[in-house]
Amino acid sequence: MSGSTPYIQVLDIEQTLTELNEMVSRLRQERDDLEIALTTAVEHGDAIEEQLETANRQLQNEVRERRTIERQLRDLVATITQKSRDLEVVLQTITEHADQIDLHWLQRYIESETSARQDPLTGLANRRMLDEAMEREWSRARRQGQPLAMLMCDVDHFKPYNDRYGHQAGDECLCRLAELFQDLLHREGDLVARYGGEEFVVLLPNTDEIGALRVAQGIQDALRNLDLGHEDTPQGRLTLSIGLAALVPDHDDRSTLLAEVDRRLYLAKQQGRDRIVHAADHNNNSREDINDSGSRADQGNPARP
């Protein structure tokens, strides 16, 4: 039972009372009109008989409508009264038996709901939580006509990293990356999810492509500064390939955005890794100067050197 239901029902009563008052005013007007018609009838006789019949029918309709509304009002009052009594019983029961409530069960339930949406290794959102956020933000962006951006990030040469340093080191590496993402993306609505073994997806509401490119470059800058050693890469350190896309949704198929960032991530891998591929230049291999035309609503952009 929703806590806001009684409040909504009270509003319904107030609205119904307003409608009844308006109806009474109309009835009074109808009465005045009838008095005028009766006075005129003495002078005009049969000439206004049809008008009187019409007025009478209207009055009867008004009366029937009023009776219907009164019946609905009585039913609504009875419902509110019963729900209020039910609420009092529930509150009284909780008050009297609070010590018997299984708070441990409630805690386990909350933990299970959290773990169902959380990657156990990194603590980031998992694919289920990403899907839920994607559905929510896609609908919001479509409704408001705002851009929605996504990054798909993949750790370059991660299998050789595991082979050389061991799986525990690989897990620690992924956790370090998760911390890096969380440090950079603190705007409400932004979401980072572990999408696969060494793949991460970043969802950026209210962000156009230039704003998303600024975020992607901030991620690569931070990873470069972190300088996690990886002897099996040309750079001698851990790097990321990133596919980036942004759009203003105009249809229901939100999988198109995910498919596009996946395609651009594949291009980044093909072109030599350690780069960002986006719509402006699928073959870009250099860092671009980003001006202020990109937007990241309500948040400063990640720092760039």
PDB file of N, CA and C in Angstrom, residues 83-181:
ATOM      1  N   LYS A  83      -9.236   2.399   3.946  1.00  0.00           N
ATOM      2  CA  LYS A  83      -7.779   2.348   3.812  1.00  0.00           C
ATOM      3  C   LYS A  83      -7.101   3.003   5.004  1.00  0.00           C
ATOM      4  N   SER A  84      -7.690   4.058   5.529  1.00  0.00           N
ATOM      5  CA  SER A  84      -7.129   4.700   6.717  1.00  0.00           C
ATOM      6  C   SER A  84      -7.163   3.749   7.908  1.00  0.00           C
ATOM      7  N   ARG A  85      -8.266   3.016   8.035  1.00  0.00           N
ATOM      8  CA  ARG A  85      -8.354   2.033   9.122  1.00  0.00           C
ATOM      9  C   ARG A  85      -7.315   0.936   8.947  1.00  0.00           C
ATOM     10  N   ASP A  86      -7.153   0.477   7.691  1.00  0.00           N
ATOM     11  CA  ASP A  86      -6.145  -0.557   7.429  1.00  0.00           C
ATOM     12  C   ASP A  86      -4.755  -0.056   7.788  1.00  0.00           C
ATOM     13  N   LEU A  87      -4.452   1.195   7.429  1.00  0.00           N
ATOM     14  CA  LEU A  87      -3.148   1.765   7.733  1.00  0.00           C
ATOM     15  C   LEU A  87      -2.929   1.858   9.232  1.00  0.00           C
ATOM     16  N   GLU A  88      -3.959   2.247   9.958  1.00  0.00           N
ATOM     17  CA  GLU A  88      -3.843   2.323  11.414  1.00  0.00           C
ATOM     18  C   GLU A  88      -3.543   0.957  12.011  1.00  0.00           C
ATOM     19  N   VAL A  89      -4.177  -0.083  11.472  1.00  0.00           N
ATOM     20  CA  VAL A  89      -3.930  -1.441  11.966  1.00  0.00           C
ATOM     21  C   VAL A  89      -2.487  -1.848  11.704  1.00  0.00           C
ATOM     22  N   VAL A  90      -1.991  -1.556  10.494  1.00  0.00           N
ATOM     23  CA  VAL A  90      -0.608  -1.908  10.147  1.00  0.00           C
ATOM     24  C   VAL A  90       0.373  -1.176  11.048  1.00  0.00           C
ATOM     25  N   LEU A  91       0.175   0.129  11.218  1.00  0.00           N
ATOM     26  CA  LEU A  91       1.079   0.906  12.062  1.00  0.00           C
ATOM     27  C   LEU A  91       1.042   0.426  13.508  1.00  0.00           C
ATOM     28  N   GLN A  92      -0.135   0.093  13.985  1.00  0.00           N
ATOM     29  CA  GLN A  92      -0.255  -0.401  15.355  1.00  0.00           C
ATOM     30  C   GLN A  92       0.463  -1.737  15.511  1.00  0.00           C
ATOM     31  N   THR A  93       0.318  -2.602  14.505  1.00  0.00           N
ATOM     32  CA  THR A  93       0.986  -3.906  14.551  1.00  0.00           C
ATOM     33  C   THR A  93       2.497  -3.743  14.559  1.00  0.00           C
ATOM     34  N   ILE A  94       3.005  -2.841  13.700  1.00  0.00           N
ATOM     35  CA  ILE A  94       4.453  -2.609  13.656  1.00  0.00           C
ATOM     36  C   ILE A  94       4.942  -2.056  14.981  1.00  0.00           C
ATOM     37  N   THR A  95       4.177  -1.120  15.548  1.00  0.00           N
ATOM     38  CA  THR A  95       4.577  -0.518  16.819  1.00  0.00           C
ATOM     39  C   THR A  95       4.620  -1.554  17.938  1.00  0.00           C
ATOM     40  N   GLU A  96       3.627  -2.430  17.967  1.00  0.00           N
ATOM     41  CA  GLU A  96       3.535  -3.407  19.054  1.00  0.00           C
ATOM     42  C   GLU A  96       4.513  -4.558  18.893  1.00  0.00           C
ATOM     43  N   HIS A  97       4.905  -4.860  17.638  1.00  0.00           N
ATOM     44  CA  HIS A  97       5.729  -6.052  17.405  1.00  0.00           C
ATOM     45  C   HIS A  97       7.038  -5.728  16.690  1.00  0.00           C
ATOM     46  N   ALA A  98       7.504  -4.492  16.853  1.00  0.00           N
ATOM     47  CA  ALA A  98       8.729  -4.089  16.161  1.00  0.00           C
ATOM     48  C   ALA A  98       9.912  -4.973  16.529  1.00  0.00           C
ATOM     49  N   ASP A  99       9.943  -5.423  17.782  1.00  0.00           N
ATOM     50  CA  ASP A  99      11.072  -6.239  18.220  1.00  0.00           C
ATOM     51  C   ASP A  99      11.080  -7.610  17.561  1.00  0.00           C
ATOM     52  N   GLN A 100       9.953  -7.995  16.942  1.00  0.00           N
ATOM     53  CA  GLN A 100       9.895  -9.312  16.316  1.00  0.00           C
ATOM     54  C   GLN A 100      10.190  -9.266  14.815  1.00  0.00           C
ATOM     55  N   ILE A 101      10.338  -8.061  14.277  1.00  0.00           N
ATOM     56  CA  ILE A 101      10.624  -7.936  12.842  1.00  0.00           C
ATOM     57  C   ILE A 101      12.036  -8.440  12.567  1.00  0.00           C
ATOM     58  N   ASP A 102      12.177  -9.252  11.543  1.00  0.00           N
ATOM     59  CA  ASP A 102      13.474  -9.842  11.218  1.00  0.00           C
ATOM     60  C   ASP A 102      14.294  -8.850  10.402  1.00  0.00           C
ATOM     61  N   LEU A 103      15.034  -7.992  11.113  1.00  0.00           N
ATOM     62  CA  LEU A 103      15.848  -7.000  10.419  1.00  0.00           C
ATOM     63  C   LEU A 103      16.973  -7.660   9.634  1.00  0.00           C
ATOM     64  N   HIS A 104      17.418  -8.811  10.100  1.00  0.00           N
ATOM     65  CA  HIS A 104      18.470  -9.520   9.367  1.00  0.00           C
ATOM     66  C   HIS A 104      17.950  -9.987   8.012  1.00  0.00           C
ATOM     67  N   TRP A 105      16.705 -10.423   7.981  1.00  0.00           N
ATOM     68  CA  TRP A 105      16.122 -10.826   6.699  1.00  0.00           C
ATOM     69  C   TRP A 105      16.058  -9.642   5.748  1.00  0.00           C
ATOM     70  N   LEU A 106      15.642  -8.472   6.295  1.00  0.00           N
ATOM     71  CA  LEU A 106      15.564  -7.275   5.464  1.00  0.00           C
ATOM     72  C   LEU A 106      16.938  -6.904   4.926  1.00  0.00           C
ATOM     73  N   GLN A 107      17.958  -7.010   5.765  1.00  0.00           N
ATOM     74  CA  GLN A 107      19.312  -6.690   5.327  1.00  0.00           C
ATOM     75  C   GLN A 107      19.772  -7.652   4.237  1.00  0.00           C
ATOM     76  N   ARG A 108      19.460  -8.936   4.412  1.00  0.00           N
ATOM     77  CA  ARG A 108      19.842  -9.923   3.394  1.00  0.00           C
ATOM     78  C   ARG A 108      19.135  -9.644   2.074  1.00  0.00           C
ATOM     79  N   TYR A 109      17.883  -9.212   2.173  1.00  0.00           N
ATOM     80  CA  TYR A 109      17.133  -8.896   0.943  1.00  0.00           C
ATOM     81  C   TYR A 109      17.782  -7.728   0.205  1.00  0.00           C
ATOM     82  N   ILE A 110      18.125  -6.672   0.943  1.00  0.00           N
ATOM     83  CA  ILE A 110      18.768  -5.511   0.326  1.00  0.00           C
ATOM     84  C   ILE A 110      20.101  -5.905  -0.293  1.00  0.00           C
ATOM     85  N   GLU A 111      20.861  -6.724   0.421  1.00  0.00           N
ATOM     86  CA  GLU A 111      22.158  -7.157  -0.099  1.00  0.00           C
ATOM     87  C   GLU A 111      22.003  -8.002  -1.357  1.00  0.00           C
ATOM     88  N   SER A 112      20.981  -8.854  -1.376  1.00  0.00           N
ATOM     89  CA  SER A 112      20.775  -9.699  -2.558  1.00  0.00           C
ATOM     90  C   SER A 112      20.375  -8.865  -3.764  1.00  0.00           C
ATOM     91  N   GLU A 113      19.539  -7.835  -3.530  1.00  0.00           N
ATOM     92  CA  GLU A 113      19.148  -6.951  -4.630  1.00  0.00           C
ATOM     93  C   GLU A 113      20.350  -6.176  -5.153  1.00  0.00           C
ATOM     94  N   THR A 114      21.233  -5.760  -4.232  1.00  0.00           N
ATOM     95  CA  THR A 114      22.428  -5.024  -4.643  1.00  0.00           C
ATOM     96  C   THR A 114      23.373  -5.916  -5.424  1.00  0.00           C
ATOM     97  N   SER A 115      23.625  -7.123  -4.907  1.00  0.00           N
ATOM     98  CA  SER A 115      24.563  -8.026  -5.575  1.00  0.00           C
ATOM     99  C   SER A 115      24.048  -8.475  -6.930  1.00  0.00           C
ATOM    100  N   ALA A 116      22.731  -8.506  -7.103  1.00  0.00           N
ATOM    101  CA  ALA A 116      22.165  -8.906  -8.392  1.00  0.00           C
ATOM    102  C   ALA A 116      22.454  -7.887  -9.477  1.00  0.00           C
ATOM    103  N   ARG A 117      22.829  -6.679  -9.087  1.00  0.00           N
ATOM    104  CA  ARG A 117      23.104  -5.610 -10.045  1.00  0.00           C
ATOM    105  C   ARG A 117      24.548  -5.137  -9.986  1.00  0.00           C
ATOM    106  N   GLN A 118      25.394  -5.888  -9.316  1.00  0.00           N
ATOM    107  CA  GLN A 118      26.762  -5.438  -9.081  1.00  0.00           C
ATOM    108  C   GLN A 118      27.753  -6.516  -9.479  1.00  0.00           C
ATOM    109  N   ASP A 119      28.824  -6.094 -10.142  1.00  0.00           N
ATOM    110  CA  ASP A 119      29.885  -7.032 -10.491  1.00  0.00           C
ATOM    111  C   ASP A 119      30.638  -7.413  -9.216  1.00  0.00           C
ATOM    112  N   PRO A 120      30.762  -8.698  -8.911  1.00  0.00           N
ATOM    113  CA  PRO A 120      31.356  -9.096  -7.630  1.00  0.00           C
ATOM    114  C   PRO A 120      32.836  -8.750  -7.504  1.00  0.00           C
ATOM    115  N   LEU A 121      33.558  -8.678  -8.617  1.00  0.00           N
ATOM    116  CA  LEU A 121      34.994  -8.400  -8.543  1.00  0.00           C
ATOM    117  C   LEU A 121      35.268  -6.918  -8.352  1.00  0.00           C
ATOM    118  N   THR A 122      34.699  -6.089  -9.202  1.00  0.00           N
ATOM    119  CA  THR A 122      35.047  -4.668  -9.223  1.00  0.00           C
ATOM    120  C   THR A 122      34.097  -3.787  -8.419  1.00  0.00           C
ATOM    121  N   GLY A 123      32.908  -4.300  -8.106  1.00  0.00           N
ATOM    122  CA  GLY A 123      31.916  -3.477  -7.435  1.00  0.00           C
ATOM    123  C   GLY A 123      31.180  -2.529  -8.364  1.00  0.00           C
ATOM    124  N   LEU A 124      31.509  -2.566  -9.657  1.00  0.00           N
ATOM    125  CA  LEU A 124      30.801  -1.740 -10.632  1.00  0.00           C
ATOM    126  C   LEU A 124      29.437  -2.351 -10.944  1.00  0.00           C
ATOM    127  N   ALA A 125      28.643  -1.611 -11.686  1.00  0.00           N
ATOM    128  CA  ALA A 125      27.380  -2.163 -12.174  1.00  0.00           C
ATOM    129  C   ALA A 125      27.662  -3.351 -13.085  1.00  0.00           C
ATOM    130  N   ASN A 126      26.746  -4.330 -13.084  1.00  0.00           N
ATOM    131  CA  ASN A 126      26.882  -5.445 -14.020  1.00  0.00           C
ATOM    132  C   ASN A 126      25.969  -5.205 -15.219  1.00  0.00           C
ATOM    133  N   ARG A 127      25.869  -6.197 -16.094  1.00  0.00           N
ATOM    134  CA  ARG A 127      25.095  -5.997 -17.322  1.00  0.00           C
ATOM    135  C   ARG A 127      23.607  -5.803 -17.034  1.00  0.00           C
ATOM    136  N   ARG A 128      23.114  -6.454 -15.991  1.00  0.00           N
ATOM    137  CA  ARG A 128      21.699  -6.271 -15.652  1.00  0.00           C
ATOM    138  C   ARG A 128      21.410  -4.824 -15.284  1.00  0.00           C
ATOM    139  N   MET A 129      22.264  -4.250 -14.449  1.00  0.00           N
ATOM    140  CA  MET A 129      22.064  -2.864 -14.041  1.00  0.00           C
ATOM    141  C   MET A 129      22.265  -1.924 -15.220  1.00  0.00           C
ATOM    142  N   LEU A 130      23.213  -2.253 -16.103  1.00  0.00           N
ATOM    143  CA  LEU A 130      23.417  -1.451 -17.309  1.00  0.00           C
ATOM    144  C   LEU A 130      22.172  -1.465 -18.182  1.00  0.00           C
ATOM    145  N   ASP A 131      21.579  -2.643 -18.360  1.00  0.00           N
ATOM    146  CA  ASP A 131      20.366  -2.747 -19.181  1.00  0.00           C
ATOM    147  C   ASP A 131      19.241  -1.893 -18.599  1.00  0.00           C
ATOM    148  N   GLU A 132      19.088  -1.937 -17.274  1.00  0.00           N
ATOM    149  CA  GLU A 132      18.034  -1.147 -16.631  1.00  0.00           C
ATOM    150  C   GLU A 132      18.287   0.349 -16.806  1.00  0.00           C
ATOM    151  N   ALA A 133      19.558   0.757 -16.603  1.00  0.00           N
ATOM    152  CA  ALA A 133      19.893   2.175 -16.755  1.00  0.00           C
ATOM    153  C   ALA A 133      19.744   2.616 -18.203  1.00  0.00           C
ATOM    154  N   MET A 134      20.144   1.742 -19.122  1.00  0.00           N
ATOM    155  CA  MET A 134      20.038   2.073 -20.545  1.00  0.00           C
ATOM    156  C   MET A 134      18.581   2.288 -20.937  1.00  0.00           C
ATOM    157  N   GLU A 135      17.700   1.421 -20.474  1.00  0.00           N
ATOM    158  CA  GLU A 135      16.274   1.563 -20.782  1.00  0.00           C
ATOM    159  C   GLU A 135      15.730   2.874 -20.222  1.00  0.00           C
ATOM    160  N   ARG A 136      16.127   3.179 -18.997  1.00  0.00           N
ATOM    161  CA  ARG A 136      15.635   4.396 -18.344  1.00  0.00           C
ATOM    162  C   ARG A 136      16.154   5.658 -19.043  1.00  0.00           C
ATOM    163  N   GLU A 137      17.471   5.697 -19.302  1.00  0.00           N
ATOM    164  CA  GLU A 137      18.061   6.898 -19.883  1.00  0.00           C
ATOM    165  C   GLU A 137      17.687   7.065 -21.354  1.00  0.00           C
ATOM    166  N   TRP A 138      17.520   5.957 -22.070  1.00  0.00           N
ATOM    167  CA  TRP A 138      17.091   6.038 -23.471  1.00  0.00           C
ATOM    168  C   TRP A 138      15.703   6.686 -23.550  1.00  0.00           C
ATOM    169  N   SER A 139      14.798   6.227 -22.694  1.00  0.00           N
ATOM    170  CA  SER A 139      13.445   6.785 -22.687  1.00  0.00           C
ATOM    171  C   SER A 139      13.467   8.258 -22.308  1.00  0.00           C
ATOM    172  N   ARG A 140      14.289   8.595 -21.318  1.00  0.00           N
ATOM    173  CA  ARG A 140      14.364   9.993 -20.889  1.00  0.00           C
ATOM    174  C   ARG A 140      14.921  10.879 -22.007  1.00  0.00           C
ATOM    175  N   ALA A 141      16.020  10.412 -22.641  1.00  0.00           N
ATOM    176  CA  ALA A 141      16.642  11.202 -23.705  1.00  0.00           C
ATOM    177  C   ALA A 141      15.693  11.377 -24.884  1.00  0.00           C
ATOM    178  N   ARG A 142      14.960  10.321 -25.213  1.00  0.00           N
ATOM    179  CA  ARG A 142      14.005  10.415 -26.323  1.00  0.00           C
ATOM    180  C   ARG A 142      12.880  11.387 -25.987  1.00  0.00           C
ATOM    181  N   ARG A 143      12.413  11.331 -24.762  1.00  0.00           N
ATOM    182  CA  ARG A 143      11.309  12.201 -24.352  1.00  0.00           C
ATOM    183  C   ARG A 143      11.737  13.669 -24.318  1.00  0.00           C
ATOM    184  N   GLN A 144      12.968  13.926 -23.869  1.00  0.00           N
ATOM    185  CA  GLN A 144      13.437  15.299 -23.697  1.00  0.00           C
ATOM    186  C   GLN A 144      14.215  15.820 -24.900  1.00  0.00           C
ATOM    187  N   GLY A 145      14.485  14.951 -25.879  1.00  0.00           N
ATOM    188  CA  GLY A 145      15.260  15.373 -27.043  1.00  0.00           C
ATOM    189  C   GLY A 145      16.706  15.680 -26.706  1.00  0.00           C
ATOM    190  N   GLN A 146      17.279  14.947 -25.744  1.00  0.00           N
ATOM    191  CA  GLN A 146      18.648  15.165 -25.294  1.00  0.00           C
ATOM    192  C   GLN A 146      19.564  14.058 -25.819  1.00  0.00           C
ATOM    193  N   PRO A 147      20.868  14.365 -25.983  1.00  0.00           N
ATOM    194  CA  PRO A 147      21.796  13.331 -26.455  1.00  0.00           C
ATOM    195  C   PRO A 147      22.117  12.316 -25.365  1.00  0.00           C
ATOM    196  N   LEU A 148      22.445  11.124 -25.801  1.00  0.00           N
ATOM    197  CA  LEU A 148      22.882  10.050 -24.912  1.00  0.00           C
ATOM    198  C   LEU A 148      24.145   9.457 -25.516  1.00  0.00           C
ATOM    199  N   ALA A 149      25.205   9.385 -24.717  1.00  0.00           N
ATOM    200  CA  ALA A 149      26.493   8.905 -25.223  1.00  0.00           C
ATOM    201  C   ALA A 149      26.905   7.632 -24.499  1.00  0.00           C
ATOM    202  N   MET A 150      27.756   6.858 -25.173  1.00  0.00           N
ATOM    203  CA  MET A 150      28.253   5.612 -24.594  1.00  0.00           C
ATOM    204  C   MET A 150      29.693   5.391 -25.039  1.00  0.00           C
ATOM    205  N   LEU A 151      30.497   4.874 -24.112  1.00  0.00           N
ATOM    206  CA  LEU A 151      31.855   4.436 -24.410  1.00  0.00           C
ATOM    207  C   LEU A 151      31.936   2.940 -24.149  1.00  0.00           C
ATOM    208  N   MET A 152      32.608   2.214 -25.035  1.00  0.00           N
ATOM    209  CA  MET A 152      32.943   0.823 -24.762  1.00  0.00           C
ATOM    210  C   MET A 152      34.466   0.732 -24.730  1.00  0.00           C
ATOM    211  N   CYS A 153      34.987   0.333 -23.572  1.00  0.00           N
ATOM    212  CA  CYS A 153      36.433   0.327 -23.338  1.00  0.00           C
ATOM    213  C   CYS A 153      36.913  -1.110 -23.165  1.00  0.00           C
ATOM    214  N   ASP A 154      38.014  -1.437 -23.812  1.00  0.00           N
ATOM    215  CA  ASP A 154      38.566  -2.784 -23.725  1.00  0.00           C
ATOM    216  C   ASP A 154      40.049  -2.694 -23.399  1.00  0.00           C
ATOM    217  N   VAL A 155      40.496  -3.485 -22.415  1.00  0.00           N
ATOM    218  CA  VAL A 155      41.908  -3.496 -22.036  1.00  0.00           C
ATOM    219  C   VAL A 155      42.706  -4.182 -23.140  1.00  0.00           C
ATOM    220  N   ASP A 156      43.709  -3.501 -23.646  1.00  0.00           N
ATOM    221  CA  ASP A 156      44.521  -4.052 -24.732  1.00  0.00           C
ATOM    222  C   ASP A 156      45.437  -5.164 -24.216  1.00  0.00           C
ATOM    223  N   HIS A 157      45.494  -6.252 -24.992  1.00  0.00           N
ATOM    224  CA  HIS A 157      46.407  -7.378 -24.700  1.00  0.00           C
ATOM    225  C   HIS A 157      46.228  -7.878 -23.263  1.00  0.00           C
ATOM    226  N   PHE A 158      44.977  -8.084 -22.844  1.00  0.00           N
ATOM    227  CA  PHE A 158      44.757  -8.481 -21.454  1.00  0.00           C
ATOM    228  C   PHE A 158      45.106  -9.951 -21.220  1.00  0.00           C
ATOM    229  N   LYS A 159      44.889 -10.809 -22.197  1.00  0.00           N
ATOM    230  CA  LYS A 159      45.251 -12.221 -22.021  1.00  0.00           C
ATOM    231  C   LYS A 159      46.755 -12.380 -21.785  1.00  0.00           C
ATOM    232  N   PRO A 160      47.611 -11.736 -22.605  1.00  0.00           N
ATOM    233  CA  PRO A 160      49.042 -11.810 -22.295  1.00  0.00           C
ATOM    234  C   PRO A 160      49.379 -11.258 -20.908  1.00  0.00           C
ATOM    235  N   TYR A 161      48.610 -10.247 -20.461  1.00  0.00           N
ATOM    236  CA  TYR A 161      48.839  -9.702 -19.119  1.00  0.00           C
ATOM    237  C   TYR A 161      48.573 -10.779 -18.067  1.00  0.00           C
ATOM    238  N   ASN A 162      47.454 -11.489 -18.208  1.00  0.00           N
ATOM    239  CA  ASN A 162      47.143 -12.575 -17.278  1.00  0.00           C
ATOM    240  C   ASN A 162      48.185 -13.679 -17.343  1.00  0.00           C
ATOM    241  N   ASP A 163      48.597 -14.017 -18.561  1.00  0.00           N
ATOM    242  CA  ASP A 163      49.577 -15.093 -18.726  1.00  0.00           C
ATOM    243  C   ASP A 163      50.910 -14.733 -18.080  1.00  0.00           C
ATOM    244  N   ARG A 164      51.314 -13.490 -18.197  1.00  0.00           N
ATOM    245  CA  ARG A 164      52.622 -13.085 -17.678  1.00  0.00           C
ATOM    246  C   ARG A 164      52.588 -12.854 -16.167  1.00  0.00           C
ATOM    247  N   TYR A 165      51.549 -12.162 -15.685  1.00  0.00           N
ATOM    248  CA  TYR A 165      51.542 -11.723 -14.288  1.00  0.00           C
ATOM    249  C   TYR A 165      50.637 -12.560 -13.386  1.00  0.00           C
ATOM    250  N   GLY A 166      49.810 -13.413 -13.985  1.00  0.00           N
ATOM    251  CA  GLY A 166      48.922 -14.254 -13.192  1.00  0.00           C
ATOM    252  C   GLY A 166      47.522 -13.667 -13.086  1.00  0.00           C
ATOM    253  N   HIS A 167      46.558 -14.556 -12.824  1.00  0.00           N
ATOM    254  CA  HIS A 167      45.162 -14.125 -12.793  1.00  0.00           C
ATOM    255  C   HIS A 167      44.856 -13.210 -11.611  1.00  0.00           C
ATOM    256  N   GLN A 168      45.546 -13.393 -10.506  1.00  0.00           N
ATOM    257  CA  GLN A 168      45.309 -12.499  -9.376  1.00  0.00           C
ATOM    258  C   GLN A 168      45.717 -11.074  -9.727  1.00  0.00           C
ATOM    259  N   ALA A 169      46.861 -10.956 -10.399  1.00  0.00           N
ATOM    260  CA  ALA A 169      47.288  -9.628 -10.844  1.00  0.00           C
ATOM    261  C   ALA A 169      46.303  -9.062 -11.859  1.00  0.00           C
ATOM    262  N   GLY A 170      45.759  -9.940 -12.706  1.00  0.00           N
ATOM    263  CA  GLY A 170      44.754  -9.485 -13.671  1.00  0.00           C
ATOM    264  C   GLY A 170      43.515  -8.944 -12.977  1.00  0.00           C
ATOM    265  N   ASP A 171      43.071  -9.651 -11.924  1.00  0.00           N
ATOM    266  CA  ASP A 171      41.913  -9.172 -11.166  1.00  0.00           C
ATOM    267  C   ASP A 171      42.212  -7.831 -10.494  1.00  0.00           C
ATOM    268  N   GLU A 172      43.412  -7.714  -9.941  1.00  0.00           N
ATOM    269  CA  GLU A 172      43.789  -6.454  -9.296  1.00  0.00           C
ATOM    270  C   GLU A 172      43.838  -5.321 -10.313  1.00  0.00           C
ATOM    271  N   CYS A 173      44.286  -5.639 -11.509  1.00  0.00           N
ATOM    272  CA  CYS A 173      44.329  -4.646 -12.587  1.00  0.00           C
ATOM    273  C   CYS A 173      42.922  -4.144 -12.915  1.00  0.00           C
ATOM    274  N   LEU A 174      41.974  -5.063 -13.024  1.00  0.00           N
ATOM    275  CA  LEU A 174      40.596  -4.671 -13.324  1.00  0.00           C
ATOM    276  C   LEU A 174      40.009  -3.815 -12.202  1.00  0.00           C
ATOM    277  N   CYS A 175      40.352  -4.137 -10.971  1.00  0.00           N
ATOM    278  CA  CYS A 175      39.868  -3.342  -9.839  1.00  0.00           C
ATOM    279  C   CYS A 175      40.466  -1.935  -9.853  1.00  0.00           C
ATOM    280  N   ARG A 176      41.733  -1.833 -10.241  1.00  0.00           N
ATOM    281  CA  ARG A 176      42.355  -0.509 -10.362  1.00  0.00           C
ATOM    282  C   ARG A 176      41.654   0.319 -11.432  1.00  0.00           C
ATOM    283  N   LEU A 177      41.325  -0.335 -12.536  1.00  0.00           N
ATOM    284  CA  LEU A 177      40.605   0.362 -13.602  1.00  0.00           C
ATOM    285  C   LEU A 177      39.224   0.811 -13.126  1.00  0.00           C
ATOM    286  N   ALA A 178      38.552  -0.053 -12.360  1.00  0.00           N
ATOM    287  CA  ALA A 178      37.236   0.315 -11.835  1.00  0.00           C
ATOM    288  C   ALA A 178      37.336   1.562 -10.955  1.00  0.00           C
ATOM    289  N   GLU A 179      38.363   1.628 -10.117  1.00  0.00           N
ATOM    290  CA  GLU A 179      38.564   2.803  -9.270  1.00  0.00           C
ATOM    291  C   GLU A 179      38.825   4.041 -10.119  1.00  0.00           C
ATOM    292  N   LEU A 180      39.586   3.867 -11.188  1.00  0.00           N
ATOM    293  CA  LEU A 180      39.880   4.985 -12.086  1.00  0.00           C
ATOM    294  C   LEU A 180      38.591   5.543 -12.692  1.00  0.00           C
ATOM    295  N   PHE A 181      37.742   4.639 -13.191  1.00  0.00           N
ATOM    296  CA  PHE A 181      36.472   5.084 -13.769  1.00  0.00           C
ATOM    297  C   PHE A 181      35.634   5.832 -12.733  1.00  0.00           C
TER     298      PHE A 181
END
